[in-house]
Amino acid sequence: MKKGFTLIEILVALFITMIVLAIGYFTYIKIMKGSLFQSSISSTQISTLSGTSLLQYDISMSGYGLPLSGPIETPLNFHEATNSTASAYNYSTLPASAYNIGQNSQTQPNSSYLVIRSSIADINSASQKWAIAYYNTNTNNWDIDYNPDNSLSNFSSNDNDYCIVMDSNKTLLENPNGNFYFNFSDFANSINNLNLNQSQIYLIYGIDSTVQPRMPFNRVDYFLSQDNLPSFCDPNTYELYRSVISQNNGSNTLMPLLDCVKAFFVESKIGNNWYSSTSNLTPNIINSQTQLIKVFIF
């Protein structure tokens, strides 16, 4: 005859089983927390690399495709940012500086506010494109080199992207309606009727694929803000933002780059001097005498 378990024995066995399960559960939670922590570190490292690489790219491309003067026939006026902070760095006529450095008084201590202008600052399908127009003396017609070696930067004759056109002196070409921009297909199809200077080579830079530009360049701003600061950050730190100024209405499209940033400082060497603010410098001095830009993030 087999002897069964008593109630006491069953309760003791259940108690021991619960202890084993509890130990296993907390070990699992500890492992999972460690795994999540490691995953968080990896994501942060990737985010850091992406953020700083994008900042480095924007700085290195500042001034790319930036016209130096407007059409001689008609004074050029344009509009940049509408946000109160961003608008402090606006220009309304050319020349405009390839970048500006200012002070961000919304952080403690004051950090930098960086503005970058180039045709490719807003990275979109149009801004990656460029081409060259020249007069072909063999055919007595204007030709456009569509840059066939790179499909990303390759215009096609039926592209409806908005672009700017400037001569080799970086003077903007005015379209027949008196605007500083062209629809690329319109320009390509009417180039022989535009009375262009046959001794000039014209540079064509894409600006936007959807809207008529309000600026003859694209613009992006970098600054610190505590808006949407992640809860895991120290409350005395900030989010580093990349803000694209819209060609449609001048509004800001914010992109968070780095979390938990304590400070963001930018300095540039212009001539023989270092500047943490370019507010007293003219665009011509900034564009022609900048030697180096340093960025400190910690």
Short mmCIF file of C-alpha atoms in Angstrom, two decimals:
data_model
loop_
_atom_site.label_atom_id
_atom_site.label_comp_id
_atom_site.label_asym_id
_atom_site.label_seq_id
_atom_site.Cartn_x
_atom_site.Cartn_y
_atom_site.Cartn_z
CA MET A 1 0.00 0.00 0.00
CA LYS A 2 1.41 3.36 -1.09
CA LYS A 3 1.54 6.13 1.41
CA GLY A 4 0.34 9.56 0.19
CA PHE A 5 1.60 13.02 1.11
CA THR A 6 0.21 14.76 4.11
CA LEU A 7 -1.19 18.28 3.84
CA ILE A 8 1.83 19.64 5.73
CA GLU A 9 4.24 17.99 3.27
CA ILE A 10 2.33 19.42 0.31
CA LEU A 11 2.35 22.94 1.80
CA VAL A 12 6.10 22.71 2.52
CA ALA A 13 6.75 21.52 -1.05
CA LEU A 14 4.65 24.36 -2.47
CA PHE A 15 6.48 26.87 -0.28
CA ILE A 16 9.88 25.60 -1.47
CA THR A 17 8.65 25.69 -5.09
CA MET A 18 7.47 29.30 -4.65
CA ILE A 19 10.89 30.28 -3.28
CA VAL A 20 12.64 28.67 -6.25
CA LEU A 21 10.25 30.37 -8.69
CA ALA A 22 10.72 33.71 -6.94
CA ILE A 23 14.51 33.41 -7.14
CA GLY A 24 14.22 32.49 -10.80
CA TYR A 25 11.83 35.41 -11.47
CA PHE A 26 14.02 38.03 -9.83
CA THR A 27 17.08 36.61 -11.57
CA TYR A 28 15.20 36.90 -14.87
CA ILE A 29 14.15 40.48 -14.10
CA LYS A 30 17.73 41.37 -13.20
CA ILE A 31 19.01 39.86 -16.45
CA MET A 32 16.31 41.65 -18.44
CA LYS A 33 17.10 44.97 -16.77
CA GLY A 34 20.75 44.47 -17.59
CA SER A 35 19.85 43.62 -21.16
CA LEU A 36 17.64 46.70 -21.47
CA PHE A 37 20.38 48.85 -19.97
CA GLN A 38 22.91 47.51 -22.46
CA SER A 39 20.39 48.06 -25.25
CA SER A 40 19.87 51.63 -24.06
CA ILE A 41 23.60 52.27 -24.09
CA SER A 42 23.88 50.93 -27.64
CA SER A 43 20.94 53.04 -28.83
CA THR A 44 22.41 56.13 -27.18
CA GLN A 45 25.77 55.50 -28.81
CA ILE A 46 24.13 55.09 -32.22
CA SER A 47 22.04 58.22 -31.64
CA THR A 48 25.14 60.13 -30.60
CA LEU A 49 27.02 59.07 -33.69
CA SER A 50 24.09 59.93 -35.94
CA GLY A 51 23.49 63.28 -34.25
CA THR A 52 27.08 64.49 -34.24
CA SER A 53 27.67 63.17 -37.76
CA LEU A 54 24.67 65.13 -39.03
CA LEU A 55 25.89 68.26 -37.26
CA GLN A 56 29.36 67.78 -38.72
CA TYR A 57 27.85 67.29 -42.18
CA ASP A 58 25.75 70.46 -41.94
CA ILE A 59 28.73 72.53 -40.82
CA SER A 60 30.97 71.14 -43.57
CA MET A 61 28.30 71.95 -46.18
CA SER A 62 27.50 75.45 -44.90
CA GLY A 63 27.54 77.89 -47.79
CA TYR A 64 27.10 75.16 -50.40
CA GLY A 65 24.89 76.51 -53.21
CA LEU A 66 24.53 79.82 -51.37
CA PRO A 67 24.19 82.80 -53.73
CA LEU A 68 26.24 85.89 -52.91
CA SER A 69 24.09 88.50 -54.60
CA GLY A 70 20.65 88.93 -56.08
CA PRO A 71 19.55 89.81 -59.60
CA ILE A 72 20.88 93.16 -60.75
CA GLU A 73 17.61 94.00 -62.49
CA THR A 74 15.34 93.66 -59.44
CA PRO A 75 16.20 94.05 -55.74
CA LEU A 76 15.82 90.64 -54.09
CA ASN A 77 13.74 90.28 -50.95
CA PHE A 78 12.98 87.02 -49.18
CA HIS A 79 11.77 85.72 -45.82
CA GLU A 80 13.34 83.24 -43.42
CA ALA A 81 12.06 82.02 -40.03
CA THR A 82 8.88 83.15 -38.29
CA ASN A 83 9.72 81.80 -34.81
CA SER A 84 10.70 84.67 -32.50
CA THR A 85 14.03 83.13 -31.47
CA ALA A 86 15.00 81.90 -34.93
CA SER A 87 13.93 85.14 -36.62
CA ALA A 88 16.64 87.04 -34.73
CA TYR A 89 19.08 85.58 -37.27
CA ASN A 90 17.02 86.35 -40.38
CA TYR A 91 18.21 88.08 -43.51
CA SER A 92 15.84 89.64 -46.01
CA THR A 93 18.30 90.27 -48.82
CA LEU A 94 21.63 88.97 -50.08
CA PRO A 95 24.36 88.45 -49.16
CA ALA A 96 23.45 86.10 -46.32
CA SER A 97 26.09 84.44 -44.18
CA ALA A 98 26.78 80.72 -44.51
CA TYR A 99 26.30 80.43 -40.74
CA ASN A 100 25.58 82.48 -37.63
CA ILE A 101 26.54 81.87 -34.02
CA GLY A 102 24.49 83.45 -31.27
CA GLN A 103 23.71 83.02 -27.58
CA ASN A 104 20.82 80.89 -26.34
CA SER A 105 19.61 82.70 -23.22
CA GLN A 106 17.04 79.97 -22.47
CA THR A 107 19.73 77.70 -21.02
CA GLN A 108 21.79 78.04 -17.86
CA PRO A 109 24.55 78.87 -18.44
CA ASN A 110 23.98 80.40 -21.86
CA SER A 111 24.70 77.96 -24.68
CA SER A 112 25.15 78.56 -28.40
CA TYR A 113 22.54 78.98 -31.09
CA LEU A 114 23.88 77.87 -34.48
CA VAL A 115 22.32 78.74 -37.85
CA ILE A 116 23.51 77.06 -41.06
CA ARG A 117 22.55 78.03 -44.60
CA SER A 118 23.14 75.97 -47.73
CA SER A 119 21.07 74.57 -50.55
CA ILE A 120 21.27 71.12 -48.94
CA ALA A 121 20.62 72.06 -45.29
CA ASP A 122 17.10 70.65 -45.62
CA ILE A 123 17.98 67.19 -46.91
CA ASN A 124 15.18 66.37 -49.36
CA SER A 125 14.85 64.84 -52.82
CA ALA A 126 15.29 68.20 -54.54
CA SER A 127 18.12 69.64 -52.45
CA GLN A 128 20.40 66.73 -53.33
CA LYS A 129 20.23 67.63 -57.02
CA TRP A 130 22.43 69.99 -58.99
CA ALA A 131 23.36 70.61 -62.59
CA ILE A 132 25.38 72.92 -64.83
CA ALA A 133 24.10 74.89 -67.82
CA TYR A 134 26.51 76.09 -70.51
CA TYR A 135 26.35 77.38 -74.06
CA ASN A 136 27.40 74.78 -76.62
CA THR A 137 29.14 76.59 -79.47
CA ASN A 138 28.97 73.47 -81.63
CA THR A 139 25.17 73.38 -81.59
CA ASN A 140 24.56 77.06 -80.82
CA ASN A 141 22.23 75.99 -78.03
CA TRP A 142 22.28 75.86 -74.26
CA ASP A 143 23.01 72.44 -72.79
CA ILE A 144 22.44 71.16 -69.27
CA ASP A 145 24.85 68.67 -67.73
CA TYR A 146 22.56 66.49 -65.63
CA ASN A 147 25.40 64.95 -63.62
CA PRO A 148 24.75 61.36 -64.78
CA ASP A 149 27.43 59.89 -62.51
CA ASN A 150 25.22 60.23 -59.43
CA SER A 151 21.53 59.35 -59.65
CA LEU A 152 20.71 61.10 -56.35
CA SER A 153 21.92 64.44 -57.69
CA ASN A 154 20.63 63.89 -61.19
CA PHE A 155 17.94 66.27 -62.46
CA SER A 156 15.79 65.11 -65.34
CA SER A 157 14.23 67.44 -67.89
CA ASN A 158 10.71 66.80 -66.57
CA ASP A 159 11.53 67.41 -62.88
CA ASN A 160 9.15 69.88 -61.24
CA ASP A 161 11.54 70.57 -58.37
CA TYR A 162 12.08 74.17 -57.41
CA CYS A 163 15.64 75.34 -57.86
CA ILE A 164 17.84 78.41 -57.94
CA VAL A 165 20.14 79.32 -60.82
CA MET A 166 23.25 81.46 -60.43
CA ASP A 167 26.15 82.43 -62.63
CA SER A 168 29.78 81.64 -61.90
CA ASN A 169 29.97 84.78 -59.75
CA LYS A 170 27.14 83.35 -57.62
CA THR A 171 24.69 86.04 -58.72
CA LEU A 172 21.12 84.77 -58.74
CA LEU A 173 19.27 84.57 -62.01
CA GLU A 174 15.78 86.04 -62.06
CA ASN A 175 12.97 84.07 -63.69
CA PRO A 176 10.62 85.72 -66.23
CA ASN A 177 8.09 86.41 -63.46
CA GLY A 178 10.60 88.30 -61.34
CA ASN A 179 11.15 85.52 -58.77
CA PHE A 180 14.49 84.17 -57.58
CA TYR A 181 13.53 80.52 -58.16
CA PHE A 182 12.66 78.33 -61.14
CA ASN A 183 10.66 75.21 -61.71
CA PHE A 184 13.42 73.05 -63.14
CA SER A 185 11.45 71.66 -66.09
CA ASP A 186 10.35 75.20 -67.02
CA PHE A 187 13.96 76.34 -66.89
CA ALA A 188 15.22 73.38 -68.92
CA ASN A 189 12.55 73.80 -71.59
CA SER A 190 12.91 77.57 -71.93
CA ILE A 191 16.65 78.02 -71.40
CA ASN A 192 17.27 79.05 -75.01
CA ASN A 193 14.75 81.87 -74.65
CA LEU A 194 16.14 83.40 -71.44
CA ASN A 195 18.76 85.65 -73.05
CA LEU A 196 21.55 84.26 -70.89
CA ASN A 197 25.17 85.37 -71.06
CA GLN A 198 26.82 82.86 -73.39
CA SER A 199 30.23 83.34 -71.75
CA GLN A 200 28.87 82.28 -68.35
CA ILE A 201 28.42 78.85 -66.81
CA TYR A 202 25.25 78.66 -64.73
CA LEU A 203 24.97 76.57 -61.57
CA ILE A 204 21.62 74.97 -60.73
CA TYR A 205 20.82 73.84 -57.19
CA GLY A 206 17.63 72.10 -56.08
CA ILE A 207 15.88 73.69 -53.10
CA ASP A 208 12.48 72.08 -52.54
CA SER A 209 10.37 69.48 -54.31
CA THR A 210 6.90 70.66 -53.27
CA VAL A 211 6.62 74.37 -52.45
CA GLN A 212 7.78 77.63 -53.96
CA PRO A 213 10.79 78.66 -51.84
CA ARG A 214 10.62 81.63 -49.50
CA MET A 215 14.44 81.63 -49.23
CA PRO A 216 17.10 81.21 -51.96
CA PHE A 217 18.73 78.54 -49.77
CA ASN A 218 17.76 76.06 -47.09
CA ARG A 219 18.35 76.70 -43.42
CA VAL A 220 18.80 74.57 -40.31
CA ASP A 221 19.27 75.71 -36.70
CA TYR A 222 20.90 73.89 -33.77
CA PHE A 223 20.08 74.72 -30.14
CA LEU A 224 19.36 73.29 -26.69
CA SER A 225 15.89 73.12 -25.19
CA GLN A 226 14.16 71.28 -22.36
CA ASP A 227 11.07 70.67 -24.49
CA ASN A 228 10.24 66.93 -24.44
CA LEU A 229 13.32 66.15 -22.36
CA PRO A 230 13.25 62.38 -21.65
CA SER A 231 12.39 61.46 -18.07
CA PHE A 232 15.64 59.51 -17.64
CA CYS A 233 17.70 62.69 -18.15
CA ASP A 234 18.98 64.87 -15.34
CA PRO A 235 16.49 67.77 -14.99
CA ASN A 236 19.37 70.22 -15.39
CA THR A 237 20.22 68.92 -18.87
CA TYR A 238 18.74 69.62 -22.29
CA GLU A 239 17.79 68.11 -25.62
CA LEU A 240 19.92 69.12 -28.61
CA TYR A 241 17.60 69.94 -31.49
CA ARG A 242 18.11 70.26 -35.22
CA SER A 243 15.44 72.59 -36.57
CA VAL A 244 14.69 72.90 -40.30
CA ILE A 245 13.11 76.19 -41.36
CA SER A 246 10.16 75.46 -43.64
CA GLN A 247 10.20 76.85 -47.16
CA ASN A 248 6.41 76.89 -47.00
CA ASN A 249 5.75 79.21 -44.06
CA GLY A 250 8.98 79.73 -42.14
CA SER A 251 7.97 77.46 -39.26
CA ASN A 252 10.37 75.15 -37.40
CA THR A 253 10.41 71.39 -37.89
CA LEU A 254 12.21 70.01 -34.84
CA MET A 255 14.33 66.88 -34.81
CA PRO A 256 15.84 65.76 -31.47
CA LEU A 257 19.45 64.70 -31.92
CA LEU A 258 20.98 64.12 -28.49
CA ASP A 259 19.47 63.50 -25.06
CA CYS A 260 20.72 64.72 -21.68
CA VAL A 261 23.10 67.38 -23.00
CA LYS A 262 24.59 69.68 -20.39
CA ALA A 263 26.15 72.26 -22.70
CA PHE A 264 26.48 73.14 -26.39
CA PHE A 265 29.08 75.71 -27.42
CA VAL A 266 30.21 76.79 -30.89
CA GLU A 267 33.21 78.93 -31.79
CA SER A 268 34.60 79.94 -35.16
CA LYS A 269 37.98 81.24 -36.18
CA ILE A 270 37.46 84.16 -38.54
CA GLY A 271 40.64 85.78 -39.72
CA ASN A 272 43.00 85.59 -36.75
CA ASN A 273 40.35 85.75 -34.04
CA TRP A 274 37.95 83.33 -32.35
CA TYR A 275 34.28 84.28 -32.03
CA SER A 276 31.49 82.79 -29.92
CA SER A 277 29.07 85.23 -31.55
CA THR A 278 29.01 86.51 -35.13
CA SER A 279 26.38 89.19 -34.51
CA ASN A 280 28.78 92.06 -35.22
CA LEU A 281 30.29 90.55 -38.36
CA THR A 282 29.08 91.07 -41.92
CA PRO A 283 28.15 88.14 -44.18
CA ASN A 284 31.08 88.97 -46.47
CA ILE A 285 33.57 88.67 -43.60
CA ILE A 286 31.99 85.45 -42.30
CA ASN A 287 31.84 83.85 -45.74
CA SER A 288 35.31 84.81 -46.89
CA GLN A 289 37.43 84.67 -43.73
CA THR A 290 36.17 81.66 -41.75
CA GLN A 291 38.97 79.17 -41.18
CA LEU A 292 37.59 76.76 -38.59
CA ILE A 293 34.43 76.00 -36.61
CA LYS A 294 34.63 74.16 -33.29
CA VAL A 295 31.70 72.55 -31.49
CA PHE A 296 31.74 71.45 -27.84
CA ILE A 297 28.99 69.12 -26.59
CA PHE A 298 28.96 67.59 -23.12
#
